[in-house]
CSV table of C-alpha atoms and ligand atoms in Angstrom, one decimal:
chain,number,residue,atom,x,y,z
S,17,MET,CA,-27.9,-8.0,-0.6
S,18,THR,CA,-27.7,-6.2,-3.4
S,19,ASN,CA,-24.0,-5.4,-4.9
S,20,ILE,CA,-23.2,-1.6,-5.7
S,21,TYR,CA,-20.5,-2.2,-7.1
S,22,LYS,CA,-21.6,-4.6,-9.5
S,23,ASN,CA,-24.7,-2.1,-10.0
S,24,ILE,CA,-22.9,0.5,-11.2
S,25,GLN,CA,-20.5,-1.3,-13.5
S,26,ALA,CA,-24.0,-2.8,-14.8
S,27,SER,CA,-25.5,0.5,-15.6
S,28,VAL,CA,-21.9,1.2,-17.4
S,29,ASP,CA,-22.2,-1.9,-19.8
S,30,HIS,CA,-25.2,-0.1,-20.8
S,31,ASN,CA,-24.4,3.5,-21.2
S,32,ASP,CA,-26.7,4.5,-18.1
S,33,LYS,CA,-25.9,7.2,-16.5
S,34,LEU,CA,-25.3,7.8,-12.7
S,35,LEU,CA,-25.9,10.9,-10.4
S,36,ALA,CA,-24.9,10.5,-6.5
S,37,VAL,CA,-26.7,13.1,-3.9
S,38,LEU,CA,-24.2,14.2,-2.2
S,39,VAL,CA,-25.2,15.2,1.8
S,40,ASP,CA,-22.9,16.6,4.1
S,41,PRO,CA,-23.4,16.5,6.9
S,42,ASP,CA,-22.4,19.4,8.2
S,43,SER,CA,-24.4,21.6,6.2
S,44,PHE,CA,-28.4,19.5,7.2
S,45,ALA,CA,-30.6,19.5,9.9
S,46,ILE,CA,-32.6,16.1,10.8
S,47,GLU,CA,-35.9,17.6,11.0
S,48,ASN,CA,-35.1,18.9,6.9
S,49,ILE,CA,-34.4,15.2,5.4
S,50,ALA,CA,-37.2,13.6,5.0
S,51,GLY,CA,-38.3,16.7,2.0
S,52,PHE,CA,-34.9,16.6,0.8
S,53,ILE,CA,-35.0,12.6,0.4
S,54,SER,CA,-38.5,12.6,-0.9
S,55,LYS,CA,-37.0,15.0,-3.9
S,56,VAL,CA,-33.8,12.8,-4.0
S,57,ASN,CA,-36.5,9.9,-4.8
S,58,ALA,CA,-38.5,11.5,-7.3
S,59,SER,CA,-35.4,12.9,-10.0
S,60,ILE,CA,-33.2,10.9,-11.6
S,61,ALA,CA,-30.9,10.8,-8.4
S,62,THR,CA,-29.1,7.1,-8.5
S,63,HIS,CA,-27.7,6.7,-5.2
S,64,ILE,CA,-27.0,8.6,-2.2
S,65,PHE,CA,-23.3,9.9,-0.8
S,66,VAL,CA,-23.0,10.6,2.8
S,67,GLY,CA,-20.2,12.3,3.2
S,68,GLY,CA,-17.8,15.2,4.6
S,69,SER,CA,-14.6,17.3,5.8
S,70,THR,CA,-15.2,18.5,8.9
S,71,VAL,CA,-18.1,16.6,10.6
S,72,LYS,CA,-18.1,15.7,14.3
S,73,ALA,CA,-18.4,12.5,15.5
S,74,GLY,CA,-21.4,10.2,16.5
S,75,VAL,CA,-24.1,12.6,13.7
S,76,THR,CA,-23.5,10.2,10.3
S,77,HIS,CA,-24.6,7.5,12.0
S,78,SER,CA,-28.2,9.6,13.2
S,79,LEU,CA,-27.8,11.4,9.4
S,80,VAL,CA,-28.8,8.4,7.6
S,81,THR,CA,-30.5,5.8,10.4
S,82,GLU,CA,-32.9,8.5,9.2
S,83,ILE,CA,-32.2,9.1,5.3
S,84,LYS,CA,-32.5,5.4,5.1
S,85,LYS,CA,-36.3,5.5,6.4
S,86,HIS,CA,-37.7,7.6,3.9
S,87,THR,CA,-35.1,6.1,1.2
S,88,GLN,CA,-34.8,2.4,-1.1
S,89,LEU,CA,-31.9,4.2,-3.1
S,90,PRO,CA,-28.8,3.3,-2.6
S,91,VAL,CA,-26.6,4.9,0.7
S,92,VAL,CA,-22.6,5.4,-0.2
S,93,LEU,CA,-20.6,7.1,3.1
S,94,PHE,CA,-18.2,9.3,1.6
S,95,PRO,CA,-16.0,9.7,4.4
S,96,GLY,CA,-13.1,12.1,5.1
S,97,ASP,CA,-13.2,10.8,8.5
S,98,ILE,CA,-13.1,7.2,10.5
S,99,THR,CA,-16.0,9.2,12.6
S,100,GLN,CA,-17.9,9.7,9.4
S,101,ILE,CA,-18.4,4.9,9.7
S,102,THR,CA,-21.9,3.4,10.3
S,103,LYS,CA,-23.3,0.2,9.8
S,104,LYS,CA,-26.7,2.2,8.5
S,105,ALA,CA,-24.9,2.7,5.5
S,106,ASP,CA,-25.2,0.5,2.1
S,107,ALA,CA,-21.5,0.5,1.7
S,108,LEU,CA,-18.7,2.5,1.9
S,109,LEU,CA,-15.9,3.8,-0.7
S,110,PHE,CA,-12.8,3.5,0.5
S,111,LEU,CA,-10.7,6.6,-0.3
S,112,SER,CA,-6.8,6.9,-2.0
S,113,LEU,CA,-5.7,9.8,-2.0
S,114,ILE,CA,-4.0,9.4,-5.2
S,115,SER,CA,-3.0,12.8,-6.4
S,116,GLY,CA,-1.6,13.1,-2.7
S,117,ARG,CA,1.5,12.7,-1.0
S,118,ASN,CA,0.5,13.0,2.8
S,119,PRO,CA,0.4,8.6,3.8
S,120,ASP,CA,-2.1,9.4,6.7
S,121,TYR,CA,-4.6,9.5,2.8
S,122,LEU,CA,-3.1,6.7,1.1
S,123,ILE,CA,-2.6,4.3,3.9
S,124,GLY,CA,-2.6,5.4,7.3
S,125,LYS,CA,-6.7,6.4,8.0
S,126,HIS,CA,-6.6,3.2,6.2
S,127,VAL,CA,-5.4,1.5,8.4
S,128,GLU,CA,-7.1,2.5,11.4
S,129,ALA,CA,-10.1,2.5,9.9
S,130,ILE,CA,-10.2,-1.3,10.1
S,131,SER,CA,-11.1,-2.1,13.7
S,132,GLU,CA,-14.9,-0.4,13.0
S,133,LEU,CA,-15.2,-1.6,9.1
S,134,ARG,CA,-14.2,-5.4,11.0
S,135,LYS,CA,-18.8,-4.9,13.2
S,136,THR,CA,-19.7,-3.4,9.8
S,137,ASN,CA,-21.8,-5.3,6.4
S,138,LEU,CA,-20.6,-2.2,4.7
S,139,GLU,CA,-19.6,-3.1,1.0
S,140,ILE,CA,-16.4,-1.7,0.3
S,141,ILE,CA,-15.6,-0.2,-3.1
S,142,PRO,CA,-11.5,0.2,-2.9
S,143,THR,CA,-11.8,4.0,-4.6
S,144,GLY,CA,-9.0,6.0,-6.1
S,145,TYR,CA,-9.4,9.9,-5.3
S,146,ILE,CA,-7.9,12.7,-7.7
S,147,LEU,CA,-8.5,15.6,-5.9
S,148,ILE,CA,-8.1,19.1,-9.2
S,149,GLU,CA,-7.3,22.4,-8.9
S,150,ASN,CA,-9.8,24.4,-9.3
S,151,GLY,CA,-9.0,28.3,-8.9
S,152,LYS,CA,-9.9,28.4,-4.8
S,153,THR,CA,-8.1,26.6,-2.1
S,154,CYS,CA,-11.0,23.6,-1.2
S,155,THR,CA,-12.1,21.8,2.5
S,156,VAL,CA,-9.9,19.4,0.9
S,157,GLN,CA,-7.0,20.3,0.4
S,158,THR,CA,-6.7,22.8,3.8
S,159,VAL,CA,-7.7,19.0,6.1
S,160,THR,CA,-5.5,16.8,4.3
S,161,GLN,CA,-3.1,18.9,3.9
S,162,THR,CA,-2.1,17.9,0.1
S,163,GLU,CA,-2.1,19.6,-2.9
S,164,PRO,CA,-4.5,19.2,-6.1
S,165,MET,CA,-3.1,18.4,-8.9
S,166,PRO,CA,-3.1,21.7,-11.6
S,167,ARG,CA,-5.5,21.4,-14.5
S,168,SER,CA,-2.9,21.9,-17.1
S,169,ASN,CA,-0.7,18.7,-16.9
S,170,ILE,CA,-3.5,15.8,-18.8
S,171,GLN,CA,-1.3,13.7,-18.9
S,172,LYS,CA,0.2,13.6,-15.0
S,173,ILE,CA,-4.0,12.7,-14.4
S,174,VAL,CA,-3.9,10.8,-16.5
S,175,ASP,CA,-1.5,8.2,-14.9
S,176,THR,CA,-2.6,9.0,-12.0
S,177,ALA,CA,-5.3,7.8,-12.1
S,178,LYS,CA,-4.5,4.5,-14.5
S,179,ALA,CA,-1.6,3.4,-11.8
S,180,GLY,CA,-4.6,3.9,-10.0
S,181,GLU,CA,-6.5,1.4,-11.5
S,182,LEU,CA,-3.4,-0.5,-11.8
S,183,LEU,CA,-2.9,-1.2,-8.0
S,184,GLY,CA,-6.9,-2.2,-7.9
S,185,MET,CA,-8.9,0.2,-7.4
S,186,LYS,CA,-12.6,-0.5,-7.9
S,187,LEU,CA,-13.8,3.1,-8.6
S,188,MET,CA,-11.6,6.3,-10.2
S,189,TYR,CA,-12.6,10.1,-8.3
S,190,LEU,CA,-12.0,12.5,-10.1
S,191,GLU,CA,-13.0,16.2,-7.6
S,192,ALA,CA,-12.6,19.1,-8.4
S,193,GLY,CA,-13.9,20.4,-4.4
S,194,SER,CA,-17.2,20.4,-2.8
S,195,GLY,CA,-18.7,23.8,-4.0
S,196,ALA,CA,-15.8,24.2,-6.6
S,197,LEU,CA,-15.5,28.1,-9.2
S,198,GLU,CA,-15.8,25.3,-11.7
S,199,PRO,CA,-16.3,21.9,-12.4
S,200,ILE,CA,-13.5,19.8,-13.7
S,201,THR,CA,-12.9,20.5,-17.3
S,202,LYS,CA,-13.9,18.4,-20.2
S,203,ASP,CA,-10.7,17.8,-22.0
S,204,ILE,CA,-9.8,15.9,-18.7
S,205,ILE,CA,-12.7,14.1,-17.9
S,206,SER,CA,-12.8,11.7,-21.3
S,207,ALA,CA,-8.7,11.7,-21.6
S,208,VAL,CA,-8.9,10.0,-18.3
S,209,LYS,CA,-12.2,7.7,-19.3
S,210,LYS,CA,-10.0,6.8,-23.0
S,211,GLU,CA,-7.7,5.2,-20.5
S,212,LEU,CA,-9.6,3.5,-17.5
S,213,SER,CA,-12.3,0.0,-17.4
S,214,ILE,CA,-12.8,0.9,-13.8
S,215,PRO,CA,-16.5,3.7,-13.5
S,216,LEU,CA,-15.3,6.8,-13.3
S,217,ILE,CA,-17.2,9.3,-10.8
S,218,VAL,CA,-16.6,13.3,-11.3
S,219,GLY,CA,-18.4,16.3,-8.8
S,220,GLY,CA,-16.9,19.3,-7.1
S,221,GLY,CA,-19.2,22.6,-8.8
S,222,ILE,CA,-21.6,21.2,-10.7
S,223,LYS,CA,-24.6,23.5,-10.1
S,224,THR,CA,-26.5,23.7,-13.8
S,225,LYS,CA,-28.0,20.7,-16.3
S,226,ASN,CA,-26.3,21.6,-19.1
S,227,GLN,CA,-22.7,21.6,-17.2
S,228,LEU,CA,-24.4,18.0,-15.3
S,229,ASN,CA,-24.9,16.9,-19.0
S,230,GLU,CA,-21.5,18.5,-20.7
S,231,THR,CA,-20.2,16.0,-17.3
S,232,TYR,CA,-21.7,13.0,-18.7
S,233,ASN,CA,-20.8,13.7,-22.1
S,234,SER,CA,-17.4,13.9,-22.2
S,235,GLY,CA,-17.2,10.3,-20.0
S,236,ALA,CA,-18.4,10.5,-16.8
S,237,ASP,CA,-20.3,7.6,-15.7
S,238,LEU,CA,-21.2,8.5,-12.6
S,239,VAL,CA,-21.7,12.8,-11.3
S,240,VAL,CA,-21.6,14.2,-8.2
S,241,ILE,CA,-24.0,17.1,-6.6
S,242,GLY,CA,-24.8,18.6,-3.9
S,243,THR,CA,-23.8,22.6,-3.1
S,244,ALA,CA,-26.2,23.2,-6.5
S,245,PHE,CA,-28.5,20.7,-4.2
S,246,GLU,CA,-28.5,22.5,-0.9
S,247,LYS,CA,-28.3,25.6,-2.2
S,248,ASP,CA,-31.7,26.1,-4.8
S,249,GLU,CA,-33.8,22.2,-3.5
S,250,SER,CA,-35.7,23.3,-6.8
S,251,PHE,CA,-33.0,22.0,-8.8
S,252,PHE,CA,-34.4,18.4,-8.6
S,253,GLU,CA,-37.3,20.4,-10.7
S,254,GLN,CA,-34.9,20.3,-13.8
S,255,LEU,CA,-34.1,16.6,-12.7
S,256,LYS,CA,-37.4,15.1,-12.5
S,257,LYS,CA,-37.4,11.1,-13.5
S,258,ASN,CA,-38.8,10.2,-16.4
S,259,GLN,CA,-37.7,13.8,-18.3
S,260,GLU,CA,-34.9,13.7,-21.1
S,261,LEU,CA,-32.1,14.3,-19.4
S,262,ARG,CA,-29.1,14.8,-22.4
S,263,ARG,CA,-29.2,16.5,-25.4
P,6,1GP,C1,-17.6,17.1,-3.1
P,6,1GP,O1,-17.5,16.6,-5.7
P,6,1GP,C2,-19.0,16.8,-4.5
P,6,1GP,O2,-16.8,16.2,-2.8
P,6,1GP,C3,-19.5,17.8,-4.6
P,6,1GP,O3,-18.7,18.7,-5.1
P,6,1GP,O4,-20.9,20.1,-3.6
P,6,1GP,O5,-19.6,21.5,-5.3
P,6,1GP,O6,-21.9,19.5,-5.7
P,6,1GP,P1,-20.3,20.0,-5.1
């Protein structure tokens, strides 16, 4: 079995940038998955993340089963809830929402998840999850009943990320929220990257190749894009394999 975390670390060591396409089970009909995944396969994407904030029980399982039929890429659960755990995926980001102070999302749901996780062989990757304000209320904020961190207080964001690393988290995820008006700023990404020795994931509101490049150049190791592909699959054309990505 491949070790997804080790592969991420190896890519970071080689400065190879990673791209995860986020599939939100709420937004995809199963019959459209084959066509969508064939575009993912032809693109520079290195991972498929599956998850959402408001997914009905059982849907993730069927969706991941279908995705796995059409790709060799690692499928990583990015769960909004325990009902999104399925053994059909390869790995799971065990997310702790360290920007917030809601105990359910810091440790509570994790304890509840263990009886489900025991039934799987998923690679579990402890991940610090930091929600940063983007000008409008996002679903994560509503569902978790937590406040995002203000983007102006960069030091607090950096300190939060560092505390997560020192607690043993293996990945750090800076999240602007799905469909964010603006992605996380360069200044925040580069300040966090400077302090961390674990791989850095950035997502939320990235809609263009320029924004993607800017996010990489600021220090993101893995970028997550969902909405832009959902809204316009022709975006994959700009991100085809074997094209020069970076300016
Ligand atoms: C959301 O970071 C991801 O959790 C992706 O956001 O849908 O805005 O690309 P977008």
